[in-house]
Coordinates of C-alpha atoms in Angstrom, one line a residue:
M19 CA -31.7 85.7 15.1
N20 CA -34.5 83.3 16.1
T21 CA -33.8 80.7 18.8
P22 CA -35.3 77.3 18.5
V23 CA -37.6 76.0 20.8
L24 CA -36.3 73.2 22.7
Y25 CA -38.7 70.2 23.4
P26 CA -38.9 66.3 22.8
M27 CA -39.9 66.3 19.0
Q28 CA -41.4 62.9 18.0
L29 CA -40.8 62.0 14.5
S30 CA -42.7 59.9 12.0
P31 CA -41.3 56.7 10.6
V32 CA -40.3 56.5 7.1
C33 CA -41.3 53.1 5.8
R34 CA -39.5 51.5 3.0
S35 CA -40.2 47.9 1.1
T36 CA -37.6 45.6 -0.1
I37 CA -37.4 42.2 -1.8
W38 CA -36.6 41.0 1.6
G39 CA -38.8 42.8 3.9
G40 CA -41.5 41.7 6.5
N41 CA -44.4 42.9 8.1
R42 CA -43.8 42.6 11.9
M43 CA -43.5 46.5 12.4
R44 CA -47.3 46.5 11.4
D45 CA -48.0 44.1 14.2
C46 CA -45.1 45.2 17.0
F47 CA -45.4 49.1 16.2
G48 CA -48.6 49.8 14.8
F49 CA -47.2 51.1 11.6
Q50 CA -49.5 52.1 8.7
T51 CA -48.4 52.1 5.2
K52 CA -49.7 51.1 1.8
L53 CA -46.2 49.4 0.9
D54 CA -46.5 45.5 0.4
N55 CA -43.8 45.1 3.6
I56 CA -42.1 47.2 5.8
A57 CA -38.6 46.1 5.4
E58 CA -37.0 49.2 6.9
A59 CA -38.5 52.1 9.0
W60 CA -36.2 54.9 9.3
M61 CA -37.2 56.4 12.7
M62 CA -34.6 59.2 13.0
S63 CA -34.0 60.3 9.4
A64 CA -32.7 64.1 8.7
R65 CA -32.0 63.5 5.2
D66 CA -33.4 65.2 2.4
D67 CA -34.1 62.0 0.3
N68 CA -36.4 60.2 3.0
P69 CA -37.0 62.8 5.5
G70 CA -38.9 62.3 9.1
F71 CA -41.6 64.8 10.2
I72 CA -42.2 66.0 13.5
I73 CA -45.5 65.0 14.7
S74 CA -45.6 66.9 18.2
G75 CA -45.2 70.2 19.3
E76 CA -44.2 73.8 18.1
Y77 CA -42.8 72.5 15.0
M78 CA -45.9 69.8 14.1
A79 CA -45.6 68.6 10.5
Q80 CA -42.4 70.2 9.6
R81 CA -39.3 68.4 8.3
I82 CA -36.6 67.4 10.7
D83 CA -34.2 67.9 8.1
K84 CA -35.3 71.6 7.5
L85 CA -35.6 72.4 11.0
I86 CA -32.1 71.5 11.5
E87 CA -30.9 72.9 8.2
E88 CA -32.4 76.0 9.9
Y89 CA -31.3 75.5 13.1
P90 CA -28.2 73.7 13.1
E91 CA -27.2 74.0 16.9
L92 CA -29.9 71.7 17.6
L93 CA -27.5 68.9 16.7
A94 CA -24.8 70.4 19.3
K95 CA -24.3 73.8 20.6
G96 CA -22.3 76.3 18.3
N97 CA -22.8 73.8 15.6
T98 CA -23.3 75.3 11.8
D99 CA -23.0 72.1 10.1
P100 CA -26.7 71.2 9.0
A101 CA -25.9 67.6 8.0
C102 CA -27.0 65.2 10.8
P103 CA -24.2 62.7 11.6
L104 CA -26.9 59.7 12.4
L105 CA -29.5 57.6 10.8
I106 CA -31.4 55.3 13.3
K107 CA -33.7 52.6 12.0
F108 CA -35.8 49.4 12.7
I109 CA -35.1 46.5 10.2
D110 CA -37.5 43.4 9.4
A111 CA -35.9 41.0 7.7
R112 CA -38.4 38.0 6.3
D113 CA -35.9 36.6 4.0
K114 CA -32.0 37.0 4.6
L115 CA -30.4 40.6 3.1
S116 CA -27.6 40.6 0.7
I117 CA -24.0 39.9 1.7
Q118 CA -22.7 43.4 1.7
V119 CA -20.1 45.8 2.9
H120 CA -20.0 49.7 3.6
P121 CA -17.3 52.2 2.9
D122 CA -15.5 54.1 5.3
D123 CA -15.2 57.8 5.3
A124 CA -12.0 58.2 3.2
Y125 CA -13.0 55.6 0.7
A126 CA -16.5 57.4 0.5
Q127 CA -14.9 60.8 -0.1
A128 CA -12.5 59.3 -2.6
A129 CA -15.0 57.6 -4.7
G130 CA -16.9 60.8 -4.9
C131 CA -20.4 59.1 -3.2
A132 CA -23.4 60.9 -2.8
D133 CA -23.1 60.3 1.0
P134 CA -19.9 62.0 1.6
R135 CA -19.4 60.0 4.9
G136 CA -18.9 56.0 5.5
K137 CA -21.1 53.7 7.3
T138 CA -20.0 52.2 10.6
E139 CA -23.2 50.7 12.1
M140 CA -24.2 48.6 15.2
W141 CA -27.3 46.1 15.5
I142 CA -29.6 45.4 18.6
V143 CA -31.4 42.4 18.0
L144 CA -35.3 42.8 19.0
E145 CA -36.7 39.3 17.7
A146 CA -35.2 36.6 16.2
A147 CA -36.6 33.2 14.9
M148 CA -35.6 30.0 16.3
G149 CA -32.3 29.0 14.2
A150 CA -31.9 32.7 13.2
E151 CA -28.5 33.4 12.2
L152 CA -26.5 36.5 10.6
I153 CA -23.3 37.0 8.7
F154 CA -20.5 38.8 10.8
G155 CA -17.4 39.2 9.0
T156 CA -15.2 36.5 7.7
N157 CA -13.9 33.3 9.5
R158 CA -10.3 33.9 8.3
D159 CA -8.1 36.8 6.7
F160 CA -8.2 37.1 3.3
S161 CA -6.5 39.3 0.4
Q162 CA -8.5 41.0 -2.2
A163 CA -7.6 38.6 -5.0
E164 CA -8.9 35.8 -2.7
L165 CA -12.1 37.7 -2.4
R166 CA -12.5 38.4 -5.7
S167 CA -11.9 34.7 -6.4
A168 CA -14.5 33.5 -4.0
I169 CA -17.2 36.0 -5.2
E170 CA -16.5 34.8 -9.2
N171 CA -16.2 31.2 -8.4
G172 CA -19.6 31.0 -5.9
T173 CA -17.7 30.0 -2.9
L174 CA -18.1 33.4 -1.2
E175 CA -20.5 31.7 1.6
D176 CA -17.7 29.3 2.6
L177 CA -15.6 32.5 3.7
M178 CA -18.4 34.1 5.7
N179 CA -18.7 33.9 9.6
Y180 CA -22.1 32.8 10.8
V181 CA -23.4 33.5 14.1
P182 CA -26.4 32.5 15.6
V183 CA -28.6 35.4 17.3
K184 CA -31.4 35.8 19.8
A185 CA -33.0 38.7 21.3
G186 CA -30.9 41.2 23.1
D187 CA -27.7 40.3 21.0
V188 CA -25.7 43.4 20.1
F189 CA -23.6 43.5 17.0
F190 CA -20.9 46.4 16.1
I191 CA -20.2 46.8 12.3
P192 CA -17.5 48.8 11.5
A193 CA -17.3 50.3 7.7
G194 CA -15.4 47.8 5.8
L195 CA -16.6 44.5 7.6
I196 CA -18.8 42.1 5.4
H197 CA -21.9 41.4 7.0
A198 CA -25.8 40.2 6.3
I199 CA -28.8 40.1 8.3
G200 CA -30.3 36.7 8.2
S201 CA -34.0 35.8 7.9
G202 CA -36.3 36.1 10.8
I203 CA -34.7 38.8 12.6
L204 CA -35.9 42.1 13.6
L205 CA -33.5 44.6 15.0
A206 CA -33.0 48.3 15.6
E207 CA -29.8 49.8 13.9
I208 CA -27.9 53.0 14.5
Q209 CA -25.5 53.9 12.0
Q210 CA -23.7 56.7 10.4
N211 CA -26.2 59.0 8.3
C212 CA -25.1 57.0 4.9
D213 CA -27.2 55.2 2.4
T214 CA -24.0 53.6 0.4
T215 CA -24.0 49.9 0.3
Y216 CA -21.8 47.7 -1.9
R217 CA -23.7 44.4 -2.6
V218 CA -21.3 41.4 -2.7
Y219 CA -23.7 38.5 -3.4
D220 CA -27.6 38.3 -3.4
Y221 CA -28.2 34.6 -3.6
N222 CA -29.2 35.1 -7.5
R223 CA -32.6 36.5 -6.3
R224 CA -34.8 37.9 -8.8
Q225 CA -36.8 40.9 -8.2
S226 CA -40.7 41.1 -9.4
D227 CA -39.9 42.2 -12.7
G228 CA -37.6 39.5 -13.2
S229 CA -34.4 41.4 -13.0
L230 CA -31.4 40.7 -10.4
R231 CA -30.4 43.4 -8.4
A232 CA -27.0 45.0 -9.1
L233 CA -23.7 43.9 -7.6
H234 CA -20.9 46.3 -6.8
I235 CA -18.0 43.9 -6.6
D236 CA -15.0 46.2 -7.4
D237 CA -15.9 48.9 -4.6
A238 CA -16.9 45.9 -2.2
V239 CA -13.3 44.3 -2.6
A240 CA -11.5 47.6 -2.3
C241 CA -13.6 48.3 0.8
S242 CA -13.6 44.9 2.6
R243 CA -11.2 43.6 5.0
H244 CA -11.0 40.8 8.1
F245 CA -11.6 42.0 11.7
T246 CA -10.6 40.1 14.8
E247 CA -13.0 40.2 17.6
E248 CA -10.3 42.4 19.3
E249 CA -10.4 45.0 16.8
V250 CA -14.1 45.1 16.5
E251 CA -14.5 45.7 20.3
A252 CA -11.9 48.3 20.4
L253 CA -13.8 50.4 17.8
Q254 CA -16.9 49.6 19.5
Y255 CA -15.4 50.9 22.8
V256 CA -13.0 53.4 21.9
N257 CA -13.0 55.2 25.1
G258 CA -13.2 52.1 27.3
N259 CA -16.7 52.8 28.5
Q260 CA -17.6 50.0 31.2
D261 CA -21.0 51.3 31.9
P262 CA -23.2 48.3 31.9
H263 CA -26.0 50.5 30.3
C264 CA -23.5 51.3 27.0
L265 CA -23.8 49.3 24.0
A266 CA -21.1 51.3 22.1
D267 CA -18.9 54.2 22.7
S268 CA -17.4 54.6 19.5
K269 CA -15.9 57.6 17.4
Y270 CA -19.3 58.0 15.5
F271 CA -22.0 57.2 18.2
H272 CA -22.7 56.4 21.9
V273 CA -25.5 54.2 22.5
E274 CA -27.0 53.3 25.7
Q275 CA -30.0 50.8 26.4
H276 CA -32.1 51.4 29.1
T277 CA -35.0 49.3 31.1
V278 CA -37.0 51.9 33.0
R279 CA -39.7 51.1 35.6
A280 CA -39.7 53.9 38.3
A281 CA -38.6 57.5 37.2
E282 CA -35.0 58.0 35.9
T283 CA -33.7 61.4 35.1
F284 CA -31.4 61.9 32.0
I285 CA -29.8 64.9 30.5
V286 CA -29.2 66.2 27.0
G287 CA -26.1 68.3 27.1
D288 CA -24.8 71.0 24.9
D289 CA -22.2 68.8 23.1
S290 CA -24.9 66.6 21.4
F291 CA -28.5 66.0 20.6
V292 CA -30.2 62.5 21.9
S293 CA -32.4 59.9 19.8
V294 CA -34.9 58.4 22.2
L295 CA -36.1 55.1 20.5
V296 CA -38.4 53.0 22.3
T297 CA -38.2 49.2 22.1
N298 CA -41.0 47.7 24.1
G299 CA -43.3 48.4 27.0
E300 CA -44.9 51.9 27.6
G301 CA -44.0 54.9 29.6
V302 CA -44.1 58.7 29.8
L303 CA -40.9 61.1 28.8
S304 CA -41.3 64.2 31.1
Y305 CA -40.0 67.6 30.4
N306 CA -40.7 71.2 31.4
G307 CA -44.1 70.1 33.0
E308 CA -45.1 68.3 29.8
E309 CA -45.6 64.8 29.4
Y310 CA -45.1 62.7 26.1
P311 CA -46.0 59.2 25.8
L312 CA -43.9 56.4 25.1
S313 CA -44.8 53.0 23.5
A314 CA -42.9 50.5 21.3
G315 CA -41.8 52.0 18.0
V316 CA -42.1 55.8 19.0
S317 CA -38.9 57.9 18.4
Y318 CA -38.1 61.1 19.5
F319 CA -35.3 63.7 18.7
L320 CA -34.1 65.7 21.8
P321 CA -32.0 68.5 20.8
A322 CA -28.9 69.8 22.1
G323 CA -29.1 71.7 25.3
M324 CA -32.5 70.6 26.1
G325 CA -31.4 69.8 29.9
E326 CA -32.8 67.2 32.0
Y327 CA -35.8 65.1 31.3
T328 CA -37.4 62.1 33.1
V329 CA -38.4 58.4 31.9
R330 CA -40.8 56.2 33.9
G331 CA -42.5 53.2 32.7
V332 CA -46.1 52.5 32.6
G333 CA -47.9 49.4 33.7
G334 CA -44.2 47.7 33.7
A335 CA -41.0 48.7 32.2
V336 CA -40.3 50.6 29.1
G337 CA -37.1 49.7 27.1
I338 CA -35.4 52.4 25.2
L339 CA -32.4 53.2 23.2
L340 CA -30.4 56.5 23.7
S341 CA -28.1 57.6 21.0
R342 CA -26.0 60.3 20.5
T343 CA -22.6 61.7 18.8

């Protein structure tokens, strides 16, 4: 049986356009597309519906999902499941997103969703316009009947918890927490590999063909609940990680943020792959005598068991997000 070549695999962004999307990723990251806007760029997507391509090295031009299907041990040593557990994105909200919620694992499986896992996610705000805000849960506890009534009576927004945001803010969104990204926000999102969204309210916006986007009220009501700040924090740091670089140490993903000037060494162990997402600046990733360029908007998949690699800034600092399971 062949063994895979382990090296930092640069991935192409998978750009997607929506009714609320902006175009800052063209300017910030140099992404090129014929789409009207770039609402989302899926930076590590090992999905068969929107796969990323490897654009460097031994496996250049191959789909990352197909490579993992051939070598599931790229996700973790001894692993035989080719389903990648994470999906990593940039999101540019020119307009506000719909008020929405995602199922947890149990609901997704019981409902027979196309994705057999739920969607817990987190956001790292990269840019925010003056006065930008988002919806982060609800401002009080509620029953399913109260939530349904608020939706039907047009008073849902009165139940929402609005939070002002600035660059650098971090939000952990457990499955079941109602949320929405507000207008004027560019962020990075790390999430379970699930594309199931239950839209609760969309401000009666019409698409280019004049139609309203579908709502999923029954599923949304069944999935949603109120979370306290203490509950969210406990889920975000389930292992109590106090490392200042650690943004989340949850059941589903571990995320660190590093600003690197002088060379720093990191390790990809046997237990998980690592995603490197560059948020700002320029730098170099060095591995096994080779150098790999880092610049804002670049994404690398580092296969499990790759071992030590070094990152250094060029002309200043380079900002990176390191995500793993």
